[in-house]
XYZ file of C-alpha atoms in Angstrom:
667
model
C 74.407 75.530 123.491
C 76.365 78.739 123.526
C 79.258 78.825 121.054
C 82.760 79.329 122.356
C 84.143 82.807 121.836
C 87.648 82.901 120.304
C 90.367 84.471 122.448
C 92.977 85.208 119.762
C 92.451 87.697 116.919
C 95.343 87.463 114.459
C 95.589 90.094 111.750
C 93.797 89.564 108.480
C 95.994 89.718 105.379
C 94.755 93.230 104.537
C 95.661 94.437 108.030
C 99.340 93.797 107.284
C 99.084 96.863 105.010
C 97.931 99.040 107.939
C 100.044 102.156 108.457
C 101.725 102.173 111.890
C 100.836 104.895 114.361
C 102.011 108.361 113.266
C 102.980 107.003 109.819
C 101.397 106.916 106.369
C 101.989 104.583 103.460
C 104.515 106.040 101.013
C 104.851 103.314 98.363
C 104.795 99.533 98.210
C 105.691 96.709 95.823
C 103.808 93.417 95.788
C 103.854 90.256 93.711
C 101.435 87.357 93.715
C 99.438 84.834 91.773
C 96.126 86.690 91.954
C 94.362 89.670 93.519
C 90.956 91.303 93.473
C 89.575 94.807 93.816
C 87.814 94.121 97.109
C 91.014 93.168 98.881
C 93.149 95.850 97.241
C 90.790 98.714 98.067
C 90.804 97.559 101.682
C 94.609 97.272 101.718
C 95.164 100.633 99.973
C 92.839 102.440 102.385
C 94.683 100.958 105.365
C 98.025 101.812 103.763
C 97.267 105.464 102.947
C 94.418 106.168 105.404
C 92.537 107.568 102.425
C 89.146 106.509 101.137
C 88.647 105.261 97.599
C 87.337 108.689 96.568
C 90.299 110.498 98.083
C 92.756 108.201 96.318
C 90.944 108.720 93.015
C 91.270 112.474 93.490
C 94.998 112.250 94.311
C 95.687 110.184 91.172
C 98.945 108.648 92.391
C 100.045 105.018 92.509
C 100.836 103.893 96.040
C 101.012 100.141 95.351
C 102.592 98.428 92.335
C 101.336 94.884 91.697
C 103.099 92.235 89.637
C 100.766 89.262 89.226
C 100.788 86.110 87.147
C 99.877 87.126 83.571
C 96.890 84.787 83.682
C 95.242 87.193 86.124
C 92.751 89.642 84.529
C 93.689 93.324 84.615
C 92.722 95.422 87.638
C 92.393 99.058 86.572
C 93.043 102.331 88.385
C 89.292 102.909 88.321
C 88.724 99.541 90.027
C 91.314 100.343 92.710
C 92.523 103.966 92.800
C 96.156 104.023 93.860
C 97.003 100.468 92.763
C 98.992 99.952 89.562
C 98.542 96.412 88.223
C 101.590 96.159 85.977
C 101.374 93.975 82.843
C 104.085 91.534 81.771
C 106.182 93.158 79.047
C 106.281 90.127 76.754
C 105.418 86.441 76.911
C 108.584 85.540 75.031
C 110.706 86.455 78.056
C 108.523 84.851 80.760
C 111.007 82.759 82.810
C 108.531 80.851 85.013
C 105.575 78.546 84.575
C 103.551 80.572 87.087
C 104.297 83.673 89.097
C 103.216 82.206 92.419
C 105.340 84.051 95.031
C 103.252 86.233 97.360
C 105.414 89.030 98.759
C 104.812 92.677 99.716
C 107.483 95.261 100.543
C 105.899 98.379 102.019
C 107.348 101.776 102.956
C 105.790 104.092 105.551
C 106.887 107.665 106.241
C 106.464 109.517 109.505
C 103.744 112.160 109.369
C 105.924 115.024 110.597
C 109.573 113.893 110.618
C 110.862 113.018 107.115
C 113.946 111.360 108.597
C 111.828 108.662 110.258
C 110.388 105.734 108.313
C 109.409 102.064 108.532
C 109.899 99.356 105.904
C 107.724 96.245 106.194
C 108.074 92.826 104.551
C 105.039 90.538 104.295
C 105.323 86.946 103.053
C 101.972 85.244 102.541
C 100.733 81.781 101.686
C 97.467 83.298 100.459
C 96.583 85.455 97.485
C 95.706 89.135 97.702
C 91.969 88.389 97.573
C 88.843 88.566 99.740
C 88.612 84.771 99.434
C 91.887 84.432 101.321
C 90.555 86.470 104.248
C 87.065 85.000 104.346
C 87.255 81.345 103.312
C 90.852 80.102 103.453
C 93.211 78.797 106.091
C 96.329 80.784 105.262
C 99.440 82.099 106.971
C 101.534 85.252 106.800
C 104.910 86.305 108.185
C 105.783 89.951 108.729
C 108.755 92.008 109.909
C 109.380 95.754 110.235
C 112.592 97.766 110.198
C 112.444 101.236 111.774
C 114.844 103.992 110.796
C 115.617 104.566 114.490
C 116.977 101.014 114.770
C 119.770 101.568 112.269
C 121.684 103.947 114.498
C 122.645 101.175 116.948
C 121.726 98.044 115.032
C 121.895 94.703 116.828
C 122.030 91.218 115.332
C 118.259 90.973 115.017
C 118.041 94.299 113.180
C 120.735 93.167 110.738
C 118.812 89.925 110.160
C 115.599 91.793 109.382
C 117.515 94.101 107.060
C 118.917 91.019 105.302
C 115.375 89.648 104.826
C 114.196 92.948 103.363
C 117.225 93.120 101.065
C 116.594 89.571 99.799
C 112.942 90.397 99.103
C 113.947 93.625 97.377
C 116.274 91.628 95.121
C 113.353 89.460 94.008
C 110.971 92.372 93.449
C 113.573 94.482 91.645
C 114.316 91.567 89.327
C 110.597 91.024 88.710
C 110.096 94.715 87.914
C 112.500 94.245 85.010
C 110.029 91.775 83.460
C 106.971 94.005 83.873
C 105.934 97.264 82.232
C 106.633 99.916 84.892
C 106.191 102.977 82.627
C 102.997 104.108 84.374
C 104.957 104.615 87.605
C 106.905 107.407 85.897
C 103.815 109.200 84.588
C 104.023 112.945 84.975
C 103.906 116.106 82.919
C 106.813 117.142 80.740
C 110.151 116.686 82.469
C 108.650 116.821 85.951
C 108.266 113.488 87.770
C 104.906 112.814 89.353
C 104.306 112.123 93.037
C 104.501 108.381 92.355
C 108.058 108.598 91.050
C 109.044 110.735 94.042
C 107.585 108.177 96.460
C 109.444 105.305 94.759
C 112.724 107.225 95.033
C 112.109 107.771 98.733
C 111.446 104.072 99.337
C 114.563 103.178 97.345
C 116.656 105.324 99.682
C 115.258 103.535 102.728
C 115.888 100.134 101.171
C 119.477 101.129 100.386
C 120.004 101.940 104.062
C 118.610 98.521 105.005
C 120.909 96.833 102.506
C 123.946 98.624 103.930
C 122.956 97.520 107.437
C 122.351 93.851 106.526
C 126.052 93.016 106.317
C 126.691 89.290 105.936
C 123.570 88.167 107.830
C 121.921 85.150 106.156
C 118.314 86.048 105.257
C 115.406 83.842 106.240
C 113.631 84.892 103.046
C 114.393 82.866 99.905
C 112.963 82.289 96.428
C 113.170 79.762 93.618
C 114.740 81.831 90.845
C 118.027 79.886 90.754
C 117.392 76.862 93.005
C 114.259 75.101 94.190
C 112.863 75.740 97.652
C 113.688 72.144 98.601
C 117.324 72.490 97.540
C 117.696 75.539 99.797
C 115.666 74.213 102.726
C 118.425 72.437 104.740
C 120.714 75.453 104.591
C 117.932 77.782 105.704
C 117.135 75.473 108.641
C 120.751 75.577 109.770
C 120.803 79.355 109.399
C 117.720 79.551 111.622
C 119.223 77.610 114.532
C 121.130 74.537 115.677
C 121.581 71.871 113.033
C 120.138 69.043 115.111
C 117.933 66.157 114.041
C 114.269 66.601 115.003
C 111.916 63.694 115.574
C 108.700 65.285 114.306
C 107.724 66.752 110.920
C 104.331 68.146 109.924
C 103.588 69.055 106.302
C 100.607 70.949 104.904
C 99.621 72.275 101.486
C 96.644 73.622 99.589
C 97.613 71.416 96.631
C 99.571 68.190 96.337
C 100.970 66.562 93.238
C 98.837 64.404 90.977
C 99.628 60.714 91.443
C 102.015 59.440 88.762
C 101.900 55.891 90.163
C 98.486 54.961 91.607
C 98.674 54.110 95.288
C 102.290 55.276 95.764
C 103.355 57.794 98.388
C 103.584 61.275 96.733
C 107.170 61.781 95.670
C 107.427 65.352 96.951
C 106.726 64.185 100.496
C 109.371 61.477 100.315
C 111.871 63.930 98.806
C 111.354 66.375 101.664
C 111.792 63.660 104.295
C 114.789 62.211 102.464
C 116.522 65.580 102.078
C 116.147 66.389 105.780
C 117.353 62.954 106.857
C 120.329 63.118 104.501
C 121.331 66.427 106.112
C 120.789 64.954 109.613
C 117.990 67.411 110.316
C 115.376 64.669 110.806
C 115.707 61.414 112.688
C 115.506 58.005 110.987
C 112.025 57.206 112.338
C 110.242 60.513 112.951
C 106.589 61.234 113.527
C 105.184 62.370 110.173
C 101.909 64.285 109.741
C 100.346 65.325 106.439
C 97.588 67.959 106.674
C 95.059 68.150 103.849
C 91.724 69.358 102.597
C 89.772 66.073 102.810
C 87.672 67.052 99.776
C 90.634 68.019 97.593
C 94.043 66.509 98.324
C 95.129 65.104 94.928
C 97.635 62.220 95.233
C 97.214 61.993 99.016
C 93.661 60.764 98.486
C 94.904 58.108 96.068
C 97.643 56.866 98.381
C 96.163 57.003 101.893
C 96.910 53.327 102.558
C 100.483 53.574 101.246
C 101.072 56.668 103.371
C 99.863 54.905 106.507
C 102.098 51.916 105.817
C 105.088 54.227 105.289
C 104.537 55.901 108.661
C 102.703 59.038 107.561
C 99.551 60.123 109.412
C 97.027 61.971 107.241
C 94.951 64.545 109.101
C 92.428 67.242 108.262
C 93.723 70.769 108.723
C 93.153 72.176 112.176
C 90.993 75.196 112.981
C 91.847 76.468 116.430
C 88.904 77.276 118.686
C 91.052 80.111 120.041
C 90.775 81.828 116.618
C 87.666 80.557 114.814
C 84.071 80.491 116.011
C 82.137 77.252 116.285
C 80.706 76.199 112.934
C 83.114 78.292 110.889
C 84.678 76.121 108.194
C 87.647 77.061 106.031
C 89.695 75.284 103.378
C 93.404 74.702 103.817
C 95.381 76.901 101.434
C 98.507 77.450 103.543
C 101.775 75.803 102.550
C 103.967 74.980 105.530
C 106.440 72.640 107.172
C 106.850 72.387 110.921
C 109.536 70.362 112.644
C 110.552 70.035 116.292
C 111.675 67.555 118.921
C 108.920 65.870 120.910
C 109.615 64.268 124.284
C 107.132 62.323 126.412
C 106.162 64.242 129.520
C 107.256 67.628 128.108
C 105.043 70.246 126.505
C 107.953 72.101 124.915
C 108.501 72.070 121.140
C 112.280 72.113 121.308
C 114.520 73.098 118.369
C 111.430 74.073 116.348
C 111.557 75.563 112.845
C 108.815 76.576 110.404
C 108.708 77.041 106.652
C 105.805 79.003 105.211
C 105.483 80.453 101.758
C 103.843 80.221 98.376
C 105.275 76.867 97.317
C 102.712 74.061 97.327
C 104.102 70.591 98.030
C 104.227 69.794 94.329
C 107.099 69.442 91.884
C 106.603 72.894 90.247
C 106.015 74.500 93.637
C 108.702 73.001 95.855
C 111.059 70.615 94.101
C 111.821 72.422 90.824
C 113.572 75.742 90.341
C 111.861 78.439 88.297
C 111.714 77.466 84.625
C 109.442 78.429 81.701
C 108.302 74.869 81.143
C 107.694 73.605 84.647
C 108.976 75.494 87.688
C 106.998 78.268 89.342
C 108.472 81.390 90.868
C 107.971 80.767 94.594
C 109.105 82.482 97.784
C 109.021 81.755 101.475
C 110.777 82.017 104.814
C 112.320 79.576 107.296
C 112.508 80.758 110.886
C 112.882 79.391 114.409
C 110.026 80.544 116.679
C 110.998 80.604 120.359
C 109.338 78.714 123.206
C 106.496 76.965 121.383
C 104.191 74.560 123.214
C 102.552 71.411 121.851
C 99.204 72.037 123.551
C 97.337 74.350 125.892
C 97.993 73.424 129.526
C 96.808 75.370 132.538
C 97.570 79.061 132.224
C 100.066 78.712 129.370
C 99.867 81.565 126.863
C 97.639 80.568 123.904
C 99.837 82.490 121.451
C 102.662 80.028 122.194
C 100.625 76.910 121.352
C 101.612 75.592 117.938
C 98.070 74.553 116.980
C 97.015 78.204 117.418
C 99.768 79.364 115.083
C 99.499 76.725 112.331
C 96.469 74.888 110.870
C 97.351 71.610 112.594
C 95.674 69.288 115.123
C 96.396 65.864 116.602
C 92.949 64.811 117.824
C 91.734 63.122 114.635
C 93.304 61.295 111.721
C 92.326 59.309 108.645
C 92.686 55.584 109.214
C 93.558 53.046 106.534
C 90.616 52.599 104.209
C 89.291 56.111 104.832
C 87.791 57.726 101.736
C 89.500 60.966 100.778
C 88.665 62.967 97.643
C 91.382 63.826 95.131
C 89.555 66.900 93.850
C 90.829 69.078 91.038
C 94.395 70.032 90.254
C 95.447 73.666 90.218
C 93.575 75.140 87.229
C 95.383 76.113 84.044
C 94.623 79.536 82.641
C 95.877 81.366 79.567
C 98.175 84.358 79.773
C 96.009 87.385 79.092
C 97.489 90.529 80.662
C 100.316 91.653 78.403
C 101.658 95.200 78.062
C 99.982 97.288 75.331
C 102.100 99.581 73.138
C 101.206 102.573 75.315
C 101.114 102.653 79.137
C 99.007 105.798 79.511
C 97.587 108.703 77.501
C 98.012 112.363 78.423
C 94.921 114.565 78.280
C 94.924 117.979 76.566
C 91.799 120.111 76.859
C 90.321 121.371 73.568
C 87.366 123.412 74.775
C 83.851 122.311 73.916
C 85.159 119.993 71.200
C 86.481 117.552 73.796
C 90.204 116.964 73.958
C 93.277 115.222 72.638
C 94.750 112.026 74.075
C 98.478 112.189 73.527
C 100.769 109.174 74.050
C 104.332 109.818 75.177
C 105.466 106.877 73.023
C 103.929 107.975 69.703
C 100.687 107.030 67.963
C 101.856 104.225 65.689
C 100.704 100.669 66.124
C 97.464 101.053 68.069
C 94.001 102.607 68.044
C 92.152 104.401 70.819
C 88.491 103.380 70.963
C 85.828 105.969 71.738
C 82.878 105.321 74.124
C 81.003 103.606 71.273
C 83.920 101.284 70.512
C 84.934 103.031 67.263
C 88.519 104.156 66.579
C 89.204 107.785 67.487
C 90.386 110.079 64.722
C 94.195 110.363 64.839
C 95.723 113.822 65.097
C 99.290 115.075 64.827
C 99.332 115.362 68.652
C 97.508 112.129 69.368
C 93.856 111.092 69.137
C 90.771 113.312 69.115
C 88.413 112.460 71.976
C 84.814 113.604 71.427
C 83.801 114.023 75.065
C 84.984 115.244 78.455
C 88.162 113.819 79.929
C 87.843 110.069 80.591
C 89.605 108.351 83.483
C 90.672 105.447 81.267
C 90.295 104.348 77.654
C 90.533 101.151 75.645
C 93.376 100.718 73.169
C 93.509 98.081 70.421
C 96.566 96.658 68.711
C 97.858 93.517 67.030
C 100.505 91.414 68.767
C 101.976 88.193 67.370
C 99.220 88.140 64.763
C 96.499 88.356 67.403
C 94.127 91.273 67.978
C 94.397 92.526 71.538
C 92.725 95.209 73.660
C 93.627 96.725 77.009
C 92.385 99.506 79.240
C 94.986 102.195 79.945
C 94.674 105.161 82.323
C 94.464 108.776 81.272
C 96.867 111.232 82.944
C 95.718 114.831 83.376
C 97.645 118.089 83.142
C 98.725 117.758 86.781
C 100.235 114.304 86.275
C 97.371 112.558 88.102
C 96.624 109.000 86.961
C 92.974 108.136 86.109
C 91.784 111.001 88.298
C 88.366 112.219 89.221
C 87.558 115.819 88.264
C 89.011 118.578 90.425
C 86.802 121.531 91.272
C 88.054 125.108 90.997
C 89.363 126.539 94.267
C 89.377 129.913 95.919
C 92.455 130.992 97.876
C 91.152 129.732 101.224
C 90.467 126.288 99.764
C 93.840 126.262 98.030
C 95.625 126.919 101.299
C 93.732 124.146 103.052
C 94.858 121.764 100.331
C 98.481 122.712 101.064
C 98.453 123.346 104.806
C 98.599 119.681 105.818
C 101.595 118.844 103.621
C 103.261 116.304 103.598
C 100.006 114.614 104.624
C 97.509 114.106 101.784
C 95.237 117.106 101.229
C 91.667 117.049 102.410
C 89.239 116.407 99.579
C 85.794 117.558 100.624
C 83.941 116.062 97.691
C 85.776 112.744 97.828
C 85.356 112.577 101.587
C 81.648 113.247 101.636
C 80.022 111.199 104.337
C 83.416 110.343 105.829
C 84.336 113.197 108.103
C 83.374 115.988 105.689
C 81.389 117.880 108.287
C 84.380 118.082 110.617
C 86.577 119.304 107.784
C 84.126 122.041 106.889
C 83.893 123.057 110.538
C 87.671 123.454 110.745
C 87.649 125.608 107.621
C 84.826 127.787 108.950
C 86.591 128.279 112.283
C 89.837 129.241 110.580
C 88.093 131.531 108.113
C 86.152 133.224 110.909
C 89.362 134.068 112.738
C 90.531 136.172 109.799
C 87.272 137.198 108.121
C 88.484 140.794 108.075
C 91.280 139.684 105.735
C 89.262 137.252 103.654
C 86.961 139.999 102.418
C 89.835 141.816 100.666
C 91.282 139.888 97.683
C 94.638 141.691 97.678
C 95.172 141.216 101.398
C 94.142 137.561 101.172
C 96.589 136.957 98.319
C 99.433 138.470 100.302
C 98.466 136.375 103.290
C 98.583 133.247 101.111
C 102.057 134.159 99.812
C 103.270 134.567 103.405
C 101.745 131.224 104.401
C 103.363 129.467 101.452
C 106.736 130.995 102.188
C 106.571 130.037 105.865
C 105.620 126.465 104.965
C 108.036 125.781 102.155
C 111.105 127.126 103.934
C 110.593 124.328 106.502
C 110.162 121.500 103.983
C 112.797 118.772 103.946
C 114.787 118.271 100.748
C 113.431 114.727 100.394
C 109.877 116.147 100.135
C 110.664 119.051 97.814
C 109.720 117.423 94.496
C 106.422 116.255 95.988
C 105.758 119.740 97.360
C 106.320 121.228 93.915
C 103.821 118.763 92.407
C 101.248 119.607 95.079
C 101.860 123.372 94.757
C 101.385 123.306 90.993
C 98.212 121.219 91.082
C 96.586 123.263 93.854
C 97.368 126.801 92.743
C 96.445 126.128 89.122
C 92.939 125.328 90.344
C 92.726 128.845 91.815
C 93.339 130.542 88.449
C 89.764 131.861 88.243
C 89.483 133.088 91.849
C 88.530 136.691 92.587
C 91.927 137.413 94.148
C 93.852 136.316 91.048
C 91.553 138.369 88.842
C 92.138 141.375 91.071
C 95.905 141.173 90.518
C 95.450 140.753 86.772
C 93.382 143.944 86.805
C 96.177 145.689 88.721
C 98.810 144.426 86.279
C 100.788 142.781 89.084
C 102.234 139.276 89.440
C 101.261 138.168 92.980
C 103.600 135.146 92.880
C 106.756 137.186 92.263
C 107.748 137.365 95.972
C 107.955 133.564 96.071
C 111.009 133.727 93.803
C 112.989 135.666 96.400
C 115.654 133.689 98.282
C 114.221 134.360 101.792
C 110.942 132.753 100.686
C 112.698 129.531 99.595
C 114.535 126.763 101.480
C 118.339 126.842 101.434
C 118.644 123.931 99.005
C 116.374 125.669 96.444
C 117.381 129.300 96.979
C 118.298 129.817 93.331
C 118.127 128.213 89.929
C 121.687 126.959 90.339
C 120.427 123.730 91.968
C 118.081 121.061 90.541
C 115.620 121.754 93.370
C 115.702 125.472 92.588
C 115.211 124.937 88.861
C 112.255 122.623 89.507
C 110.642 125.219 91.766
C 111.121 128.074 89.302
C 109.695 125.965 86.490
C 106.610 125.205 88.590
C 106.142 128.888 89.458
C 106.355 129.750 85.751
C 103.643 127.210 84.916
C 101.381 128.575 87.652
C 101.958 132.130 86.433
C 101.000 131.057 82.915
C 97.833 129.380 84.201
C 96.964 132.522 86.190
C 97.785 134.709 83.174
C 100.085 136.897 85.262
C 103.372 135.948 83.602
C 105.157 139.079 82.429
C 103.169 141.379 84.709
C 105.018 143.725 87.041
C 106.616 142.059 90.054
C 105.404 143.266 93.429
C 107.811 145.894 94.753
C 109.465 146.455 91.366
C 110.052 149.959 90.028
C 107.539 150.870 87.282
């Protein structure tokens, strides 16, 4: 028999990181219980539209992850572009588990720096491949576009309020985690990561100003439990009327404290809604479970039936899943509406989805070190839902296609359900080391020096054989070529600890792959696409490299008469740089300076640079002239101008042309 082909294709969790059309990911914050490299590489590629190799070459952090400290470290080498931040100290951990699953993502327009999109994603599932491939999970997503703020309506203000509430949570969390790596750079110059974070902060500030007094749908358990806030959020979402139907689902339920009794969390939810007149006195009550692992529900099936609860297996809509595909319920949700015989409309419907399992630590208790998790979720009122598919009704409006619920089968009294295991305990293991990164200094054939910005006391750097590196006044002697990351060892609270930390190179790149030397043509191609990421031929091999080479050959052929003369080619490059940088927006200037420094330094050994050294001329001197600079950086009297002049000086030093005669100067 031919299997039925699904008609709906909802986004996978990784697809929520996808950059919108004509936009690229700028920077994003995310928190969660767990994550893995498979998911994060997928998400980061969708976010930046860069392959793993390209991101490793760029060496910037585009996603900052704050996970429960029981989660093993995910390194920059595992996922280029993703910074898994460690908890600063266990002594200040204010929650039992970090369980909230939230992402706040910023996207910039490819050509117009004034246009941007901020996206909020709230998930019931973890940032893992397992979530996408084996779990029944849910996600809720909203976007705010910069264009909407000019004539914001009520809905725009509401979305801005949601984003502001999520930002409050993530900003607070960032104060508990070690964020030093996000400021990695060289000297006093911020890296591209810090510039991207500043840009996202500006967008979020605009959203906050637009939110006004709108009540957000997003909420968390820092001060009050999810249950304590639930009635108010329902009223905020719509009319405060009593509904006659409530469906509840969870990946985990509480462990039975009294054998055979109805789980207390379920009765507390029903009681709280009835006390606030948001649920009728005798409603229809459904409890959706994993039959093979439903904790106290399995031990109280008879008591639940007698109390009016119907226990059902989670639904898997045929409109979404293929025949024979089986997934485990992991979503946490509540769904309530009014049901009327003879009507297919789910009237006055509201939905809660979020991270909070229907357990005491997950839903009933506020965040606390000894028992309450940090949870987050949303309550919203979806319009025009239908109870079931009828005739030509739109399948995306049918509630069983939107939530893992079904009403065809149930577990009768006496049915055997399996309690399964409780949520596993795991020790805290990812704690901040004394140093967040090490800066690489080349030392010729002898290797190099790894220099920590925070000093060398209190930890060792282990060499490839696992032995401590020899300390030096500037840091630690490394006996080999530049590593992407190294292991450090220290003692904390009387316990020996190790951690892998990234190495930052002279360009401020984090855990980077090696950059090849460039000639002037290649250098220009690295800069010509700014503010888009530069092409990286080596990193992109097998992924469009041939097309990139063809473009370069076509462009080079058009001016081959110039390319054969080093002096003429250098002057052409200076003109191209001047034409480009005078059009750059002020918000992109710091990033341009980072890109300019990194790219031109790699051309230090090109024939054209050598030709100017032989002539005793500084080919970069015209770039200091005011007409070759944007208005906001015309001179060293502005921060933007001082940054630019400092970068030019560093490039001149790398090219060994500093102090040579400026072009056009009198001898």
